[in-house]
mmCIF file of C-alpha atoms in Angstrom:
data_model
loop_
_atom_site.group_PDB
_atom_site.id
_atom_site.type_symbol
_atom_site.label_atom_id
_atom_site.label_comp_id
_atom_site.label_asym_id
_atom_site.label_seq_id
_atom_site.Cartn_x
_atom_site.Cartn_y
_atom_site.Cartn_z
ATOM 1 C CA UNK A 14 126.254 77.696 77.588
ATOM 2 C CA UNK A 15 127.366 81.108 77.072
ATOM 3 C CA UNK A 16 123.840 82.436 78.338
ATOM 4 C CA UNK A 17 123.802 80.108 81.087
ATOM 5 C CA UNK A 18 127.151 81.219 83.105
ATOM 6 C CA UNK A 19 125.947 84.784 82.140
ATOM 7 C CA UNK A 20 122.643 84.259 84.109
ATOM 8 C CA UNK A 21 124.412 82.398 87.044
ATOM 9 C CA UNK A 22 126.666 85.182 87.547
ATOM 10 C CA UNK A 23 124.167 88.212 87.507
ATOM 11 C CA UNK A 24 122.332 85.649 89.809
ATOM 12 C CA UNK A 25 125.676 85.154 92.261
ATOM 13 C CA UNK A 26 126.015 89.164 91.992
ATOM 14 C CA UNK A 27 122.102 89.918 92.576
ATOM 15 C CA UNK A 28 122.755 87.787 95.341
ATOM 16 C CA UNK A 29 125.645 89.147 97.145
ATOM 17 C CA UNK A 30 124.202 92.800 96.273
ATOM 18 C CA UNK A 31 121.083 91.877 98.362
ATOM 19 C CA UNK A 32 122.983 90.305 101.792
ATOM 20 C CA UNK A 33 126.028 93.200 101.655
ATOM 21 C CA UNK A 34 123.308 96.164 101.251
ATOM 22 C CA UNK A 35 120.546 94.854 103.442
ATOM 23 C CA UNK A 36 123.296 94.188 106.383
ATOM 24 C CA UNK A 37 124.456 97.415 105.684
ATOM 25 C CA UNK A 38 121.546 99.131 106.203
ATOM 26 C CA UNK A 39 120.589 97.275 109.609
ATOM 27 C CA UNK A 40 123.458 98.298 110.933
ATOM 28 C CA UNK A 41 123.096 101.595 109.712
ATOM 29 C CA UNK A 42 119.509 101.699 110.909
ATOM 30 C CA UNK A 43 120.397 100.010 114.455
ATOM 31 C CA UNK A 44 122.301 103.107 114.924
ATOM 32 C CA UNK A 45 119.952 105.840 113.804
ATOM 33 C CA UNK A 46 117.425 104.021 115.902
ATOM 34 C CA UNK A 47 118.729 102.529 119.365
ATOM 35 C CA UNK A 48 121.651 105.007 119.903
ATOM 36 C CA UNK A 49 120.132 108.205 118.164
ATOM 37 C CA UNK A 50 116.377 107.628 118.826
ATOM 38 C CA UNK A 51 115.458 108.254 115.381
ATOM 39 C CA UNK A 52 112.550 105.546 115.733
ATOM 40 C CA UNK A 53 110.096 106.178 112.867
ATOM 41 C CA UNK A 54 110.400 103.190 110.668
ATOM 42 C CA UNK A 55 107.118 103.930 108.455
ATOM 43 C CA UNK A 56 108.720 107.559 107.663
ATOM 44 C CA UNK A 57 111.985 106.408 106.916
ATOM 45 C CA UNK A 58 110.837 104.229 104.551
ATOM 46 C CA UNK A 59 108.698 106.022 102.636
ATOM 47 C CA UNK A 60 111.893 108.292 102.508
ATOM 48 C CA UNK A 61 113.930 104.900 101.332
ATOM 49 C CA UNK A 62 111.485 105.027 98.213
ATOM 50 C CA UNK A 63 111.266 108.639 97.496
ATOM 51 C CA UNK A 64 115.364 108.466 97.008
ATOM 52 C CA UNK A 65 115.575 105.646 95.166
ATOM 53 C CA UNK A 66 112.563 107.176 92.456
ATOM 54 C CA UNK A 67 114.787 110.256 92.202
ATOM 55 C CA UNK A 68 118.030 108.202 91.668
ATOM 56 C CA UNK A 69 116.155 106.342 89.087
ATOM 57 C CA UNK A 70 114.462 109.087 87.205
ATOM 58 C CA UNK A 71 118.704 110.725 87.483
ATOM 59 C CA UNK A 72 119.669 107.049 85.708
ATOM 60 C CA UNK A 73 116.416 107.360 83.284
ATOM 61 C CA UNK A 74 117.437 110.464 82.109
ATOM 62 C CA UNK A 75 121.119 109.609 81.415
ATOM 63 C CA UNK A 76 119.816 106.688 79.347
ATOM 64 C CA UNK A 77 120.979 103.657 81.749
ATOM 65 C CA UNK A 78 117.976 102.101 81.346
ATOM 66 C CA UNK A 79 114.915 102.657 79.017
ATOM 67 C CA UNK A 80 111.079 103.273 79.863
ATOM 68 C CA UNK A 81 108.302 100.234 78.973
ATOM 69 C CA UNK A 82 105.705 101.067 80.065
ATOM 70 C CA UNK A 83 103.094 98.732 81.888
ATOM 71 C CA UNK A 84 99.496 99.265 82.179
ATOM 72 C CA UNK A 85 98.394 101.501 84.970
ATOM 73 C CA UNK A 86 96.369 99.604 86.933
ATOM 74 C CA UNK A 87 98.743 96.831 87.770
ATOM 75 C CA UNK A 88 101.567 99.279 88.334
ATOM 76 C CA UNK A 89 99.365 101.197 90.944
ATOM 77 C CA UNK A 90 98.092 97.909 92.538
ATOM 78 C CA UNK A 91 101.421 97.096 93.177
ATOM 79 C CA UNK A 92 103.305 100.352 94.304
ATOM 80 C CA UNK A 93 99.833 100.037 97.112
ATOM 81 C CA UNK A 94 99.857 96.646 98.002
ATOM 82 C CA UNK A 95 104.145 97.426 98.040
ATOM 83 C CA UNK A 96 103.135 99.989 100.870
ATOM 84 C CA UNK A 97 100.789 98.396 102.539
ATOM 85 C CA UNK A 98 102.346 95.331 103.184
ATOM 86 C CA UNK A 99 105.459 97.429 104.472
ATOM 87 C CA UNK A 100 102.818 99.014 106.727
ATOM 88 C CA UNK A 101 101.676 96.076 108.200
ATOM 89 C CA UNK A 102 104.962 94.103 108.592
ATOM 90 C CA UNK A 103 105.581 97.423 111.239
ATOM 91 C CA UNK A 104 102.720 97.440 112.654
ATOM 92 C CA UNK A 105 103.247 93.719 113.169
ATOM 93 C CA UNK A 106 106.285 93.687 115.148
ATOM 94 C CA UNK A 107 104.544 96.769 117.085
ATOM 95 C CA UNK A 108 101.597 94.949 118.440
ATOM 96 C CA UNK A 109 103.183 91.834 118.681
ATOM 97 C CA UNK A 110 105.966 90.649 120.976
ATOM 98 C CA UNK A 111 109.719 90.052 119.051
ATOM 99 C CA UNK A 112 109.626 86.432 118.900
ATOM 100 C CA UNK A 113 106.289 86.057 117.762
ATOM 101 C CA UNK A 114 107.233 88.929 115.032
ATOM 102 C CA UNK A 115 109.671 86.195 113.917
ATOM 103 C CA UNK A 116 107.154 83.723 113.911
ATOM 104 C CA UNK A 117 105.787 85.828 111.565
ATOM 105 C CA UNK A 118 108.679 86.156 109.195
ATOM 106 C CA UNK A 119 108.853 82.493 109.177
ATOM 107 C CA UNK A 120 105.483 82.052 107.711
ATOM 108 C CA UNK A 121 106.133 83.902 104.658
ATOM 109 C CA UNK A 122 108.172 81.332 103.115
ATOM 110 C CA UNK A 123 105.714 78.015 103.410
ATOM 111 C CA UNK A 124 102.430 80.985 102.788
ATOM 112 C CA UNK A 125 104.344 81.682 99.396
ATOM 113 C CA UNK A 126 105.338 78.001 98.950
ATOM 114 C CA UNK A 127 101.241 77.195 99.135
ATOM 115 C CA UNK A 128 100.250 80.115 96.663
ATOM 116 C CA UNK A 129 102.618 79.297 94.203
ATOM 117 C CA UNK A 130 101.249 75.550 93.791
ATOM 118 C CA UNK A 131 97.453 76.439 94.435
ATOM 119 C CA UNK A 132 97.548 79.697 91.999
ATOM 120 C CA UNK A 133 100.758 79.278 89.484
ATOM 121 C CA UNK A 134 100.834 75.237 89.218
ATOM 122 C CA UNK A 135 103.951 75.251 90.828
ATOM 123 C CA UNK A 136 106.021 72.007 92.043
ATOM 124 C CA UNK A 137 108.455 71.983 94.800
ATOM 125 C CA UNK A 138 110.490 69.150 95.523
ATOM 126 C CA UNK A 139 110.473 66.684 98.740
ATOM 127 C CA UNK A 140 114.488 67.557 99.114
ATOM 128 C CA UNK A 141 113.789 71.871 98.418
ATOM 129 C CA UNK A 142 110.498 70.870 101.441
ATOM 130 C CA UNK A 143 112.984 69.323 103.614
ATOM 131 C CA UNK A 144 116.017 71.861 103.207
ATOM 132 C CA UNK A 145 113.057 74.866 103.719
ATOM 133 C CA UNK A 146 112.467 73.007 106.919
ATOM 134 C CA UNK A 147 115.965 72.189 108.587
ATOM 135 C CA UNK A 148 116.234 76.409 107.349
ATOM 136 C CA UNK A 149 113.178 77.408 109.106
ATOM 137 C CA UNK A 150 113.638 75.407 111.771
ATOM 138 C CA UNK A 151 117.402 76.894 112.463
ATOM 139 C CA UNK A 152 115.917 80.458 112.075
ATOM 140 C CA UNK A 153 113.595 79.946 114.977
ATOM 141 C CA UNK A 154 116.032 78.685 117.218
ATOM 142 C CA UNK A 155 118.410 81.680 116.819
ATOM 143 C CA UNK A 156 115.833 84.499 116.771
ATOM 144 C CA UNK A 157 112.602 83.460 118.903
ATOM 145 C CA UNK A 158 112.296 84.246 121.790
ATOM 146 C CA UNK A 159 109.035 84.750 123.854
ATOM 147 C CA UNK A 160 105.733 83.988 122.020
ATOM 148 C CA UNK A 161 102.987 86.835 123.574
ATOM 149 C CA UNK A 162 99.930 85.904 121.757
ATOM 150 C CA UNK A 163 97.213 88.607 121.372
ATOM 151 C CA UNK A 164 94.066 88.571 118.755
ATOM 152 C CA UNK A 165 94.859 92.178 117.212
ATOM 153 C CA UNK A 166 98.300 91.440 116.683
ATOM 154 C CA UNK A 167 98.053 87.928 115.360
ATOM 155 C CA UNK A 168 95.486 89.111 112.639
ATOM 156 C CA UNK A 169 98.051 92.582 111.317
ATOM 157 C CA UNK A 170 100.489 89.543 111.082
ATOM 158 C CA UNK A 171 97.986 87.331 109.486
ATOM 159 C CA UNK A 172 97.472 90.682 106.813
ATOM 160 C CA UNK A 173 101.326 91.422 106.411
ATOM 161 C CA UNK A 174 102.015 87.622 105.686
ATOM 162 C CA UNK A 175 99.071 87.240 102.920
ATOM 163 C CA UNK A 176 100.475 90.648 101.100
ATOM 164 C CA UNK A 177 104.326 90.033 101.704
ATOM 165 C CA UNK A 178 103.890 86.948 99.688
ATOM 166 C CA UNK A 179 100.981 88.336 96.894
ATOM 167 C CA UNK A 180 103.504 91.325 96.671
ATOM 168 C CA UNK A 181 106.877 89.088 96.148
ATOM 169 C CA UNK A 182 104.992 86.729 93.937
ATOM 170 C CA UNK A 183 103.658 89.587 91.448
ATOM 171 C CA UNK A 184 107.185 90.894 91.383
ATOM 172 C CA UNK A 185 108.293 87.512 89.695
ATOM 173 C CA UNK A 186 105.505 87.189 87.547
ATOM 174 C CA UNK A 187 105.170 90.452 86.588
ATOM 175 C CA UNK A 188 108.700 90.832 85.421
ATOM 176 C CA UNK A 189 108.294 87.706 83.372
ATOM 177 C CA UNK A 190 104.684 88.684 81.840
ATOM 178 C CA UNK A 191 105.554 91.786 80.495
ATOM 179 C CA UNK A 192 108.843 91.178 79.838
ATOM 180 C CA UNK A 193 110.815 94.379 81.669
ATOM 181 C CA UNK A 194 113.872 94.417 83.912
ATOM 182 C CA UNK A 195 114.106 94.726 87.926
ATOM 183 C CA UNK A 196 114.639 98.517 87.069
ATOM 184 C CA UNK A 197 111.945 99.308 84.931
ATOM 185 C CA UNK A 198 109.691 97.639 87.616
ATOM 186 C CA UNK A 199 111.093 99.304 90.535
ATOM 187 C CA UNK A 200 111.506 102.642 88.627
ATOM 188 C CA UNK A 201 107.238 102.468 87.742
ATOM 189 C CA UNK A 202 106.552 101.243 91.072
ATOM 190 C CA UNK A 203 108.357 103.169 94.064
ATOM 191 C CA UNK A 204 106.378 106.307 93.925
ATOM 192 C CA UNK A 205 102.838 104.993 94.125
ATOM 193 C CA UNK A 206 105.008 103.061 97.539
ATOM 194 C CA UNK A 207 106.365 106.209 98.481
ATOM 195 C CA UNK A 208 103.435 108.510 98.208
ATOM 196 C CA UNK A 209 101.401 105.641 100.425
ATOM 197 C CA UNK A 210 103.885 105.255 102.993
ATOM 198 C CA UNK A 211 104.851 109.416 103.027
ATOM 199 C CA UNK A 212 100.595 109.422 103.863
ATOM 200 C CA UNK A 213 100.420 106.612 106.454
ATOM 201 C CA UNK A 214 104.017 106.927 107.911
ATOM 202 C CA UNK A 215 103.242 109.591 110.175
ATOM 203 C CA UNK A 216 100.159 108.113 111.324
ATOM 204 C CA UNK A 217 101.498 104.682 111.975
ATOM 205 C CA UNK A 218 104.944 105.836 113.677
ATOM 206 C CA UNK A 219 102.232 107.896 115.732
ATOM 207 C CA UNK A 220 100.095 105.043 116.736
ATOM 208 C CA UNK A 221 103.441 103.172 117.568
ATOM 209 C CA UNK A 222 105.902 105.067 119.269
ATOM 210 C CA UNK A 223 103.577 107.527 120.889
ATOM 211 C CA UNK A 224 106.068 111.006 119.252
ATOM 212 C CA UNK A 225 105.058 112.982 116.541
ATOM 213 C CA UNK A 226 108.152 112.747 113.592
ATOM 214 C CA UNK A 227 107.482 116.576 113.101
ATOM 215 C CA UNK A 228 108.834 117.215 116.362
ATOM 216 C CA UNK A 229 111.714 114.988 116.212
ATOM 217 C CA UNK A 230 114.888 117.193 116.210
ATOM 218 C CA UNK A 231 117.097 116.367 113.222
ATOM 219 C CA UNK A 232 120.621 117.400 114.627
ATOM 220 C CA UNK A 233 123.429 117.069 112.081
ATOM 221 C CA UNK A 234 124.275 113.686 112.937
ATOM 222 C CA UNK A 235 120.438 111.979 112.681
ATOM 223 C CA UNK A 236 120.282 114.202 109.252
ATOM 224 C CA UNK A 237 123.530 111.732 108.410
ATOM 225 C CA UNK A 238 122.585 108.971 109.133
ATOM 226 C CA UNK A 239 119.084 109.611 108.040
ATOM 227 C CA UNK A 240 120.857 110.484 103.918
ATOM 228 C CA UNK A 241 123.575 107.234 104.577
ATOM 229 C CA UNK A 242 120.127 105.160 105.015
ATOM 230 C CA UNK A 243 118.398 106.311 102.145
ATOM 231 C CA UNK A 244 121.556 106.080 99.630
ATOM 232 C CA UNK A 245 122.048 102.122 101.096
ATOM 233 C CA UNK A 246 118.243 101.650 100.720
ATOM 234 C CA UNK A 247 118.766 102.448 97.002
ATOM 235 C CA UNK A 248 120.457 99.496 96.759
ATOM 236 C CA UNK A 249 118.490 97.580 99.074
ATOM 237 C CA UNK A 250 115.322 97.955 97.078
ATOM 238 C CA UNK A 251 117.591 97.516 93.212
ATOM 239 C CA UNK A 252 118.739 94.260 94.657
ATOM 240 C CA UNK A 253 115.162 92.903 96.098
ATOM 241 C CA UNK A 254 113.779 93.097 92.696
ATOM 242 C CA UNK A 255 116.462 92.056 90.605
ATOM 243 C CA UNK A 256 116.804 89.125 93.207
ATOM 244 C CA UNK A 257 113.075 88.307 92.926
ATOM 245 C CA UNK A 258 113.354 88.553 89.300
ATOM 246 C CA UNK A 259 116.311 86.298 88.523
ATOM 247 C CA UNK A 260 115.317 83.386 91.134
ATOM 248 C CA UNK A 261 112.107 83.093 93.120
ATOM 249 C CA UNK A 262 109.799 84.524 95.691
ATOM 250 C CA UNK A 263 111.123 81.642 98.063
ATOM 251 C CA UNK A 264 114.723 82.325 97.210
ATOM 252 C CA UNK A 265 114.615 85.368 98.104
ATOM 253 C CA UNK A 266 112.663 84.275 101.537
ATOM 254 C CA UNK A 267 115.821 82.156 102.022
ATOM 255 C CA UNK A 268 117.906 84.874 101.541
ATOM 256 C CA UNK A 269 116.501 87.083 103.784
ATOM 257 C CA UNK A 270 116.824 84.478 106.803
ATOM 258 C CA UNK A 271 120.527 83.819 105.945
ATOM 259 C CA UNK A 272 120.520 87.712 106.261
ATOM 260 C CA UNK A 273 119.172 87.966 109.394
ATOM 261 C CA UNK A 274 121.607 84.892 110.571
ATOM 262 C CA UNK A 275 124.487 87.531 109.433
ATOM 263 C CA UNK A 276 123.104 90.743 111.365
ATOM 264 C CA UNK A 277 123.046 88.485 114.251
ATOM 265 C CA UNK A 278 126.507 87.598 113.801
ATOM 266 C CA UNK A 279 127.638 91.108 112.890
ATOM 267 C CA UNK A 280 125.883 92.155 115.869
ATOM 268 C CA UNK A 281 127.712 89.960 118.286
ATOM 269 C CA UNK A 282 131.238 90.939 116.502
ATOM 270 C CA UNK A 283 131.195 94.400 115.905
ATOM 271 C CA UNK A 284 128.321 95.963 118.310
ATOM 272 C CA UNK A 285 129.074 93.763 121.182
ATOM 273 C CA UNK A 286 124.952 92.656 121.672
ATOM 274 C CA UNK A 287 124.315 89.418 123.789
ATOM 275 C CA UNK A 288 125.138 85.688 122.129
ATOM 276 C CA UNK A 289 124.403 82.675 123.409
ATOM 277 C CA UNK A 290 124.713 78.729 122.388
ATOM 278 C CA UNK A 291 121.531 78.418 121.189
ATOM 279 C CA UNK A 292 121.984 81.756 118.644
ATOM 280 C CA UNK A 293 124.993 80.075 117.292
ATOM 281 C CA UNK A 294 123.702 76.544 117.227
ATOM 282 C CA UNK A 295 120.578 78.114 115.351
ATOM 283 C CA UNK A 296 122.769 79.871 112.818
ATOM 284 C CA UNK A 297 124.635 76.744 111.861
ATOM 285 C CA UNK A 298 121.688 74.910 111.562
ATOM 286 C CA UNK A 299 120.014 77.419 109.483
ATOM 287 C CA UNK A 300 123.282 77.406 107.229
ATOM 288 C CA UNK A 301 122.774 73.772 106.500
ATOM 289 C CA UNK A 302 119.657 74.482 105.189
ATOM 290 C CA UNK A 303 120.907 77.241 103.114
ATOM 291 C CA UNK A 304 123.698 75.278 101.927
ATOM 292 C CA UNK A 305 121.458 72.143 100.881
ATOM 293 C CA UNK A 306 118.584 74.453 99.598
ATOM 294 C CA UNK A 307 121.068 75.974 97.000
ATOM 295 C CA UNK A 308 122.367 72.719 96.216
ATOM 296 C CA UNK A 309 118.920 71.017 95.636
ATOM 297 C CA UNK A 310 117.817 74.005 93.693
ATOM 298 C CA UNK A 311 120.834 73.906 90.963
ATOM 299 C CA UNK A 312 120.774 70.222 90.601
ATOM 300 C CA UNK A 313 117.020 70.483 89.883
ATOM 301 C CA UNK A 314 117.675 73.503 87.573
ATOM 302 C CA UNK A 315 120.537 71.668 85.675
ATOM 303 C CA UNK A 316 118.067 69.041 85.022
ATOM 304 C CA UNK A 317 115.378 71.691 83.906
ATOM 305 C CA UNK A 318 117.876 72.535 81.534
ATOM 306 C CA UNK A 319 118.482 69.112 80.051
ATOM 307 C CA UNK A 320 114.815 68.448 79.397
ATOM 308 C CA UNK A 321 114.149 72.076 78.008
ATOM 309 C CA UNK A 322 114.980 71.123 74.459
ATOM 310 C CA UNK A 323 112.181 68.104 74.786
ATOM 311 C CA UNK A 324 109.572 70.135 76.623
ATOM 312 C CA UNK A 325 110.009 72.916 74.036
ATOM 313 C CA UNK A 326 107.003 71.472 71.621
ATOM 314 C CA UNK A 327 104.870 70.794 74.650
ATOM 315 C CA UNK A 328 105.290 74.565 75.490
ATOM 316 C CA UNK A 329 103.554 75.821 72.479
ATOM 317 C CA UNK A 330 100.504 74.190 73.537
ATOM 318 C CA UNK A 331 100.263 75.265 76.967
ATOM 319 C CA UNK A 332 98.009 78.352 77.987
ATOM 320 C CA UNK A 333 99.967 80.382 80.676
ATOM 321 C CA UNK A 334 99.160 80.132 84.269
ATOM 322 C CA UNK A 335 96.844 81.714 86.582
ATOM 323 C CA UNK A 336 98.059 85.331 87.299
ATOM 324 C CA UNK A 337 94.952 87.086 88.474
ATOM 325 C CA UNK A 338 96.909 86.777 92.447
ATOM 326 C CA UNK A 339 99.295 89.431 91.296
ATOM 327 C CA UNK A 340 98.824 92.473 93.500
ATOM 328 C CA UNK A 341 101.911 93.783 94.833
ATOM 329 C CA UNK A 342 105.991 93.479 95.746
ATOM 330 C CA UNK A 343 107.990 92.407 98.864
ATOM 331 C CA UNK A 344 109.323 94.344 101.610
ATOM 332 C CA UNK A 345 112.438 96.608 100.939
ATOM 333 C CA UNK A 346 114.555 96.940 103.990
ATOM 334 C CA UNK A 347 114.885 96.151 107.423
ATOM 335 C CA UNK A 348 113.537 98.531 109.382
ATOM 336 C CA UNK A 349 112.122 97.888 112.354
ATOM 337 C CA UNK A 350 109.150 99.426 114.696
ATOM 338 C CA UNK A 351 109.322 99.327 118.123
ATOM 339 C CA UNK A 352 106.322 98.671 120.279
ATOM 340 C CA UNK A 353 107.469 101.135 122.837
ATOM 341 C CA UNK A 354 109.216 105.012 122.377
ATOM 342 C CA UNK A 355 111.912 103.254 123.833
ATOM 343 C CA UNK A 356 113.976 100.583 122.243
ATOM 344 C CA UNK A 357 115.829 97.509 123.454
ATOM 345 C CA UNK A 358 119.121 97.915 122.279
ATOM 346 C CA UNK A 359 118.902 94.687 119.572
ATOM 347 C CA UNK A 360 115.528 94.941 119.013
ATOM 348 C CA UNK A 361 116.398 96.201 115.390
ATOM 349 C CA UNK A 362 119.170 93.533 114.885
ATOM 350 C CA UNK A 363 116.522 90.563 115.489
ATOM 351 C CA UNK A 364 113.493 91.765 113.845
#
């Protein structure tokens, strides 16, 4: 019993670590991007990663955490697959128009719902279906908008869907097959993210913005913003995998839609951006599905736990399941590309 309030509070704090930090940094992003131009998403990732290595490797060394190692290959399949799906979530929202970029976002959660049963045997229950669904469904009224279809952009969102979920999947598993903590993942992980990211970035924010990020002048107040970014994505990408690692791939789907339901909300309050009836009605219909998602999924846990102690000798016998899928980790922050050098002034906020 002891055990299981200990879990459900890490879970509770994983949780609220996750929403405060990755609100944070949109806001902290919309500002470095819309109002100081700073629009190289790619870049400022890759930056993101290359922090939050060093602040691990500080941790390491003082002995916060300790070093298992995994072997090589995965680790390196999945800091790649880690960058490239980043890569091609931007260059997603930067061929495509917003609300089809949403669209997109969407998808993830009933893509990963169909590769966990077809690859990891994996059940999910006609009341989680239906509370996915009134979620979903309340998402895309507050956030779509148009729905521009074009053939390049719907296959990069096609590519960024398929690897978002591979990537949060193998986070999950991963943590579970070899036994090692959200940190020790992360920690083995973020530089093979980093270095792809720090050799694509450029290239990408290139191809998408039309400037060069070597020409960009970094005035004392971008060079702020650009350090307050990188110390909140620390945080951001701690919280993804421990999030990952203590619930679900979907869970932390549904998380990441409540999320954007709050940046919309924190954009109305504190930035002043444009709300209508339909955002709001969205939101509270997206919050019923949050609300009955996370009821459906502890009632169905409790009863997990009841039938554990029977299931225990079946257990022994069972081989585990499938895990040759696992090739990379989910994206880290909210960043958004633009499709144009210049930005509308929410742009960041919805996507």
């Amino acid at each position: 019993m002891g055990d299981s309030k200990g879990f459900q509070l890490g879970t509770i704090g994983a949780l609220t670590l996750s929403v405060v930090s990755s609100v944070s940094i949109v806001i902290c992003n919309k500002a470095l991007m819309s109002s100081l131009h700073f629009i190289f998403a790619t870049t400022l990732t890759s930056w993101h990663l290359l922090v939050t290595f060093c602040s691990l490797h500080v941790a390491l060394w003082m002995k916060f955490f300790e070093h298992k190692p995994i072997d090589s290959q995965t680790v390196i399949g999945f800091g790649i697959l880690n960058g490239i799906s980043i890569g091609l979530l931007n260059l997603s929202l930067g061929f495509n128009s917003v609300g089809f970029y949403q669209m997109t976002k969407l998808a993830i959660i009933p893509c990963t719902v169909l590769l966990e049963t077809l690859f990891l045997s994996k059940t999910f229950s006609k009341s989680i279906k239906l509370s996915l669904g009134i979620l979903l469904l309340g998402v895309g009224i507050a956030t779509i908008t148009d729905l521009q279809l074009n053939f390049l952009g719907s296959f990069l969102s096609f590519l960024a869907v398929v690897t978002t979920c591979v990537a949060q999947i193998m986070t999950n598993t991963i943590q579970k097959k070899y036994k090692i903590s959200s940190t020790q993942l992360l920690y083995q992980s973020c530089l093979y993210q980093s270095a792809t990211l720090l050799i694509s970035g450029p290239f990408l924010d290139k191809l998408l913005t039309g400037l060069n990020v070597f020409s960009f002048e970094y005035n004392p107040r971008v060079l702020v913003f650009i350090v307050l970014s990188c110390l909140i994505a620390i945080s951001v990408n701690f919280s993804t995998f421990l999030v990952i690692g203590k619930t679900s791939p979907v869970t932390y789907q549904v998380l990441g839609h409540l999320k954007t339901c709050l940046v919309l909300a924190f954009g109305y309050v504190l930035v002043g951006d444009p709300f209508s009836w339909r955002n709001i009605f969205g939101i509270l219909v997206a919050m019923v599905g949050m609300v009955l998602y996370s009821y459906y999924c502890t009632v169905e846990s409790q009863k997990r736990t009841e039938e554990a102690p029977a299931l225990n000798q079946l257990k022994e016998s069972e081989s585990d399941p499938l895990l040759l899928v696992e090739i990379g980790a989910g994206k880290f922050n909210d960043v958004s590309v633009p499709k144009d050098a210049v930005w509308e002034s929410d742009k960041d906020l919805r996507a």
